[in-house]
Every structure is written in C-alpha cells, then in structure tokens.
MMTF fields as JSON, N, C-alpha, C and O atoms, coordinates in Angstrom:
{
  "mmtfVersion": "1.0.0",
  "mmtfProducer": "UNKNOWN",
  "numBonds": 259,
  "numAtoms": 260,
  "numGroups": 65,
  "numChains": 1,
  "numModels": 1,
  "chainsPerModel": [1],
  "groupsPerChain": [65],
  "chainIdList": ["A"],
  "bondAtomList": [4, 2, 8, 6, 12, 10, 16, 14, 20, 18, 24, 22, 28, 26, 32, 30, 36, 34, 40, 38, 44, 42, 48, 46, 52, 50, 56, 54, 60, 58, 64, 62, 68, 66, 72, 70, 76, 74, 80, 78, 84, 82, 88, 86, 92, 90, 96, 94, 100, 98, 104, 102, 108, 106, 112, 110, 116, 114, 120, 118, 124, 122, 128, 126, 132, 130, 136, 134, 140, 138, 144, 142, 148, 146, 152, 150, 156, 154, 160, 158, 164, 162, 168, 166, 172, 170, 176, 174, 180, 178, 184, 182, 188, 186, 192, 190, 196, 194, 200, 198, 204, 202, 208, 206, 212, 210, 216, 214, 220, 218, 224, 222, 228, 226, 232, 230, 236, 234, 240, 238, 244, 242, 248, 246, 252, 250, 256, 254],
  "bondOrderList": [1, 1, 1, 1, 1, 1, 1, 1, 1, 1, 1, 1, 1, 1, 1, 1, 1, 1, 1, 1, 1, 1, 1, 1, 1, 1, 1, 1, 1, 1, 1, 1, 1, 1, 1, 1, 1, 1, 1, 1, 1, 1, 1, 1, 1, 1, 1, 1, 1, 1, 1, 1, 1, 1, 1, 1, 1, 1, 1, 1, 1, 1, 1, 1],
  "groupList": [{"groupName": "GLY", "atomNameList": ["N", "CA", "C", "O"], "elementList": ["N", "C", "C", "O"], "formalChargeList": [0, 0, 0, 0], "bondAtomList": [1, 0, 2, 1, 3, 2], "bondOrderList": [1, 1, 2], "singleLetterCode": "G", "chemCompType": "PEPTIDE LINKING"}, {"groupName": "VAL", "atomNameList": ["N", "CA", "C", "O"], "elementList": ["N", "C", "C", "O"], "formalChargeList": [0, 0, 0, 0], "bondAtomList": [1, 0, 2, 1, 3, 2], "bondOrderList": [1, 1, 2], "singleLetterCode": "V", "chemCompType": "L-PEPTIDE LINKING"}, {"groupName": "PRO", "atomNameList": ["N", "CA", "C", "O"], "elementList": ["N", "C", "C", "O"], "formalChargeList": [0, 0, 0, 0], "bondAtomList": [1, 0, 2, 1, 3, 2], "bondOrderList": [1, 1, 2], "singleLetterCode": "P", "chemCompType": "L-PEPTIDE LINKING"}, {"groupName": "LEU", "atomNameList": ["N", "CA", "C", "O"], "elementList": ["N", "C", "C", "O"], "formalChargeList": [0, 0, 0, 0], "bondAtomList": [1, 0, 2, 1, 3, 2], "bondOrderList": [1, 1, 2], "singleLetterCode": "L", "chemCompType": "L-PEPTIDE LINKING"}, {"groupName": "PHE", "atomNameList": ["N", "CA", "C", "O"], "elementList": ["N", "C", "C", "O"], "formalChargeList": [0, 0, 0, 0], "bondAtomList": [1, 0, 2, 1, 3, 2], "bondOrderList": [1, 1, 2], "singleLetterCode": "F", "chemCompType": "L-PEPTIDE LINKING"}, {"groupName": "HIS", "atomNameList": ["N", "CA", "C", "O"], "elementList": ["N", "C", "C", "O"], "formalChargeList": [0, 0, 0, 0], "bondAtomList": [1, 0, 2, 1, 3, 2], "bondOrderList": [1, 1, 2], "singleLetterCode": "H", "chemCompType": "L-PEPTIDE LINKING"}, {"groupName": "CYS", "atomNameList": ["N", "CA", "C", "O"], "elementList": ["N", "C", "C", "O"], "formalChargeList": [0, 0, 0, 0], "bondAtomList": [1, 0, 2, 1, 3, 2], "bondOrderList": [1, 1, 2], "singleLetterCode": "C", "chemCompType": "L-PEPTIDE LINKING"}, {"groupName": "THR", "atomNameList": ["N", "CA", "C", "O"], "elementList": ["N", "C", "C", "O"], "formalChargeList": [0, 0, 0, 0], "bondAtomList": [1, 0, 2, 1, 3, 2], "bondOrderList": [1, 1, 2], "singleLetterCode": "T", "chemCompType": "L-PEPTIDE LINKING"}, {"groupName": "ARG", "atomNameList": ["N", "CA", "C", "O"], "elementList": ["N", "C", "C", "O"], "formalChargeList": [0, 0, 0, 0], "bondAtomList": [1, 0, 2, 1, 3, 2], "bondOrderList": [1, 1, 2], "singleLetterCode": "R", "chemCompType": "L-PEPTIDE LINKING"}, {"groupName": "ALA", "atomNameList": ["N", "CA", "C", "O"], "elementList": ["N", "C", "C", "O"], "formalChargeList": [0, 0, 0, 0], "bondAtomList": [1, 0, 2, 1, 3, 2], "bondOrderList": [1, 1, 2], "singleLetterCode": "A", "chemCompType": "L-PEPTIDE LINKING"}, {"groupName": "TYR", "atomNameList": ["N", "CA", "C", "O"], "elementList": ["N", "C", "C", "O"], "formalChargeList": [0, 0, 0, 0], "bondAtomList": [1, 0, 2, 1, 3, 2], "bondOrderList": [1, 1, 2], "singleLetterCode": "Y", "chemCompType": "L-PEPTIDE LINKING"}, {"groupName": "MET", "atomNameList": ["N", "CA", "C", "O"], "elementList": ["N", "C", "C", "O"], "formalChargeList": [0, 0, 0, 0], "bondAtomList": [1, 0, 2, 1, 3, 2], "bondOrderList": [1, 1, 2], "singleLetterCode": "M", "chemCompType": "L-PEPTIDE LINKING"}, {"groupName": "ILE", "atomNameList": ["N", "CA", "C", "O"], "elementList": ["N", "C", "C", "O"], "formalChargeList": [0, 0, 0, 0], "bondAtomList": [1, 0, 2, 1, 3, 2], "bondOrderList": [1, 1, 2], "singleLetterCode": "I", "chemCompType": "L-PEPTIDE LINKING"}, {"groupName": "ASP", "atomNameList": ["N", "CA", "C", "O"], "elementList": ["N", "C", "C", "O"], "formalChargeList": [0, 0, 0, 0], "bondAtomList": [1, 0, 2, 1, 3, 2], "bondOrderList": [1, 1, 2], "singleLetterCode": "D", "chemCompType": "L-PEPTIDE LINKING"}, {"groupName": "SER", "atomNameList": ["N", "CA", "C", "O"], "elementList": ["N", "C", "C", "O"], "formalChargeList": [0, 0, 0, 0], "bondAtomList": [1, 0, 2, 1, 3, 2], "bondOrderList": [1, 1, 2], "singleLetterCode": "S", "chemCompType": "L-PEPTIDE LINKING"}, {"groupName": "ASN", "atomNameList": ["N", "CA", "C", "O"], "elementList": ["N", "C", "C", "O"], "formalChargeList": [0, 0, 0, 0], "bondAtomList": [1, 0, 2, 1, 3, 2], "bondOrderList": [1, 1, 2], "singleLetterCode": "N", "chemCompType": "L-PEPTIDE LINKING"}],
  "groupTypeList": [0, 1, 1, 0, 2, 3, 1, 4, 5, 6, 7, 5, 8, 9, 10, 0, 1, 0, 11, 12, 13, 7, 14, 9, 1, 1, 13, 9, 9, 9, 9, 9, 8, 13, 9, 9, 9, 8, 0, 2, 9, 8, 1, 3, 1, 9, 7, 1, 14, 5, 6, 5, 0, 9, 1, 15, 3, 3, 9, 1, 0, 2, 2, 9, 2],
  "groupIdList": [1, 2, 3, 4, 5, 6, 7, 8, 9, 10, 11, 12, 13, 14, 15, 16, 17, 18, 19, 20, 21, 22, 23, 24, 25, 26, 27, 28, 29, 30, 31, 32, 33, 34, 35, 36, 37, 38, 39, 40, 41, 42, 43, 44, 45, 46, 47, 48, 49, 50, 51, 52, 53, 54, 55, 56, 57, 58, 59, 60, 61, 62, 63, 64, 65],
  "secStructList": [7, 3, 3, 3, 3, 3, 3, 3, 3, 7, 3, 3, 3, 3, 6, 6, 3, 3, 3, 7, 7, 2, 2, 2, 2, 2, 2, 2, 2, 2, 2, 2, 2, 2, 2, 2, 2, 6, 1, 1, 3, 3, 3, 3, 3, 3, 3, 3, 7, 1, 1, 7, 3, 3, 3, 3, 3, 3, 3, 3, 7, 7, 7, 7, 7],
  "xCoordList": [94.397, 95.07, 96.483, 96.962, 97.107, 98.493, 98.53, 97.956, 99.199, 99.417, 100.66, 101.659, 100.606, 101.785, 101.55, 100.412, 102.599, 103.991, 104.552, 104.217, 105.403, 106.165, 107.556, 108.336, 107.848, 109.066, 110.067, 109.744, 111.284, 112.385, 113.273, 113.888, 113.338, 114.172, 115.575, 115.767, 116.536, 117.93, 118.568, 118.574, 119.097, 119.798, 121.259, 121.595, 122.109, 123.543, 123.885, 123.85, 124.214, 124.459, 125.923, 126.253, 126.795, 128.231, 128.767, 128.086, 129.958, 130.509, 130.508, 131.146, 129.786, 129.731, 128.833, 128.821, 128.078, 127.221, 125.768, 125.366, 124.992, 123.562, 122.779, 123.13, 121.707, 120.915, 119.434, 119.03, 118.629, 117.185, 116.785, 117.426, 115.721, 115.27, 114.626, 113.84, 114.956, 114.393, 112.88, 112.194, 112.349, 110.897, 110.19, 109.078, 110.817, 110.222, 110.154, 109.182, 111.172, 111.198, 110.121, 109.407, 110.003, 109.003, 107.597, 106.749, 107.345, 106.028, 105.709, 104.582, 106.688, 106.478, 106.219, 105.365, 106.941, 106.728, 105.311, 104.668, 104.826, 103.463, 102.443, 101.467, 102.656, 101.735, 101.718, 100.65, 102.881, 102.957, 102.322, 101.619, 102.567, 101.984, 100.46, 99.764, 99.936, 98.486, 97.87, 96.804, 98.54, 98.044, 98.042, 97.08, 99.1, 99.214, 98.157, 97.67, 97.804, 96.814, 95.44, 94.624, 95.178, 93.888, 93.853, 92.802, 94.996, 95.063, 96.188, 96.912, 96.344, 97.416, 97.31, 96.222, 98.44, 98.467, 99.791, 100.753, 99.807, 101.043, 101.398, 100.532, 102.667, 103.143, 104.23, 105.231, 104.021, 105.004, 105.993, 105.616, 107.262, 108.322, 109.379, 109.748, 109.868, 110.887, 111.91, 111.588, 113.143, 114.172, 114.581, 114.76, 114.727, 115.092, 116.101, 116.081, 116.973, 117.884, 117.914, 117.143, 118.791, 118.867, 119.443, 119.302, 120.092, 120.764, 120.277, 120.629, 119.49, 119.043, 117.82, 117.424, 117.241, 116.113, 115.95, 116.486, 115.213, 114.897, 113.479, 113.079, 112.725, 111.33, 111.104, 111.663, 110.274, 109.94, 108.526, 108.049, 107.87, 106.532, 106.659, 107.054, 106.32, 106.451, 105.099, 104.081, 105.09, 103.881, 103.929, 104.909, 102.863, 102.787, 101.473, 100.521, 101.436, 100.226, 100.26, 101.237, 99.184, 99.147, 100.223, 100.651, 100.662, 101.685, 101.168, 99.975, 102.071, 101.71, 101.329, 101.904, 100.364, 99.949, 101.034, 100.846],
  "yCoordList": [-27.249, -28.469, -28.209, -27.076, -29.277, -29.233, -29.699, -30.734, -28.942, -29.322, -30.19, -29.893, -31.255, -32.103, -33.492, -33.886, -34.221, -33.793, -33.575, -34.29, -32.579, -32.328, -32.885, -32.312, -34.009, -34.753, -34.648, -34.903, -34.266, -34.229, -35.435, -35.529, -36.357, -37.549, -37.237, -36.969, -37.273, -37.029, -38.361, -39.309, -38.417, -39.622, -39.273, -38.161, -40.236, -40.021, -40.388, -41.558, -39.381, -39.569, -39.831, -40.379, -39.444, -39.703, -39.742, -39.302, -40.254, -40.359, -38.994, -38.051, -38.906, -37.675, -36.585, -35.467, -36.896, -35.887, -36.342, -37.288, -35.657, -35.931, -34.861, -33.682, -35.277, -34.328, -34.619, -35.751, -33.569, -33.74, -33.29, -32.418, -33.887, -33.551, -32.17, -31.828, -31.395, -30.056, -30.11, -29.225, -31.127, -31.227, -31.316, -30.808, -31.951, -32.031, -30.653, -30.333, -29.846, -28.481, -27.629, -26.889, -27.729, -26.957, -27.358, -26.494, -28.662, -29.141, -28.692, -28.285, -28.761, -28.349, -26.851, -26.415, -26.065, -24.613, -24.285, -23.397, -24.994, -24.768, -25.135, -24.412, -26.244, -26.661, -25.65, -25.316, -25.161, -24.164, -22.847, -22.203, -22.449, -21.208, -21.31, -20.358, -22.461, -22.661, -22.618, -22.034, -23.234, -23.214, -21.792, -21.376, -21.044, -19.669, -18.764, -17.837, -19.027, -18.197, -18.311, -17.396, -19.424, -19.632, -19.032, -19.015, -18.54, -17.965, -18.609, -19.45, -18.22, -18.801, -20.328, -20.881, -20.99, -22.453, -22.931, -22.173, -24.201, -24.843, -25.91, -26.656, -25.977, -26.918, -27.79, -27.286, -29.096, -30.043, -30.376, -30.92, -30.044, -30.244, -31.16, -31.022, -32.103, -33.033, -33.315, -33.322, -33.547, -34.096, -35.431, -35.548, -36.426, -37.756, -38.389, -38.151, -39.19, -40.012, -41.382, -41.651, -42.237, -43.573, -43.546, -44.523, -42.447, -42.431, -41.352, -41.39, -40.403, -39.343, -38.632, -38.86, -37.776, -36.97, -35.749, -35.688, -34.789, -33.578, -33.164, -33.24, -32.726, -32.341, -30.984, -30.687, -30.158, -28.862, -28.49, -28.883, -27.737, -27.231, -25.737, -24.955, -25.354, -23.961, -23.262, -23.849, -22.025, -21.205, -20.364, -19.662, -20.437, -19.67, -18.898, -19.248, -17.862, -17.064, -16.28, -16.335, -15.542, -14.766, -13.69, -13.236, -13.279, -12.237, -10.925, -10.627, -10.162, -8.849, -7.918, -8.0, -7.033, -6.116, -5.114, -4.277],
  "zCoordList": [47.544, 47.204, 46.717, 46.67, 46.367, 45.889, 44.441, 44.102, 43.596, 42.201, 42.144, 42.8, 41.369, 41.217, 41.747, 41.999, 41.912, 41.93, 40.521, 39.576, 40.418, 39.202, 39.47, 40.23, 38.835, 39.155, 38.007, 36.847, 38.366, 37.409, 37.686, 38.748, 36.725, 36.872, 36.361, 35.175, 37.249, 36.894, 36.508, 37.292, 35.305, 34.87, 34.64, 34.233, 34.907, 34.718, 33.278, 32.898, 32.49, 31.06, 30.753, 29.701, 31.663, 31.555, 32.98, 33.906, 33.166, 34.51, 35.195, 34.727, 36.305, 37.082, 36.523, 37.039, 35.469, 34.84, 34.908, 34.23, 35.735, 35.832, 35.093, 35.139, 34.404, 33.619, 33.784, 34.049, 33.621, 33.511, 32.117, 31.529, 31.59, 30.245, 30.22, 31.104, 29.227, 29.07, 28.958, 29.469, 28.303, 28.141, 29.49, 29.638, 30.472, 31.809, 32.454, 33.138, 32.242, 32.793, 32.125, 32.801, 30.81, 30.07, 30.511, 30.733, 30.639, 31.07, 32.491, 32.774, 33.383, 34.772, 34.859, 35.631, 34.083, 34.08, 33.625, 34.185, 32.617, 32.136, 33.209, 33.406, 33.9, 34.961, 36.1, 36.613, 36.5, 37.575, 37.131, 37.909, 35.891, 35.363, 35.309, 35.66, 34.871, 34.81, 36.204, 36.399, 37.168, 38.549, 39.085, 39.731, 38.829, 39.32, 38.694, 39.342, 37.447, 36.757, 37.405, 37.291, 38.082, 38.745, 40.144, 40.784, 40.625, 41.968, 42.745, 42.212, 44.008, 44.816, 44.861, 45.02, 44.719, 44.722, 45.298, 45.418, 45.645, 46.085, 45.056, 44.599, 44.698, 43.683, 44.305, 44.813, 44.258, 44.785, 43.675, 42.637, 43.902, 42.911, 43.505, 44.672, 42.693, 43.181, 42.097, 40.909, 42.515, 41.639, 42.239, 43.451, 41.394, 41.872, 40.927, 39.719, 41.492, 40.703, 41.362, 42.283, 40.896, 41.486, 42.894, 43.63, 43.288, 44.593, 45.548, 46.727, 45.093, 46.001, 45.431, 44.288, 46.243, 45.792, 46.672, 47.779, 46.178, 46.934, 46.564, 45.402, 47.57, 47.367, 48.015, 49.071, 47.367, 47.943, 47.537, 46.472, 48.384, 48.109, 47.814, 48.679, 46.587, 46.162, 46.202, 45.836, 46.642, 46.605, 45.336, 45.086, 44.532, 43.293, 43.271, 43.969, 42.472, 42.336, 41.05, 40.302, 40.789, 39.555, 39.548, 40.609, 38.366, 38.294, 38.885, 38.822, 39.449, 39.994, 38.849, 37.764, 39.084, 38.001, 37.661, 36.778]
}
C-alpha cells in the first residue's frame, strides 16, 4: 500500500514568500520513518498552495546496517 498523503500546505506569508509549517515537516518525517521501519514502503508526498502543487511517490525502507 501507500502511506499518506503527506501534504505540505504552502501559504504566502509575505509578498513573494511562500512557507510551509515546520510541524508538518516533522510530522511527515515521523510518518515516513515509521513506515520505513516496517519494511519497504511507498509514501505519497505533496506540496500545495492556492496556485500550484507537486506530488511525488517516494520509496522508503529500513536503514542500511
């Protein structure tokens, strides 16, 4: 199966400056790490704003010994 989607919402905080919340990155990293600890997995990751978005499927797995 696929873990996610892990979505990063980009908001424009100042003219020409888009940001994502650090808490979203920390939460997504934990979800990907937990999935990888169980074995090979696919993680659906996306960034979105009011005008565009990007999506990718990442392959993750347990750390190498």
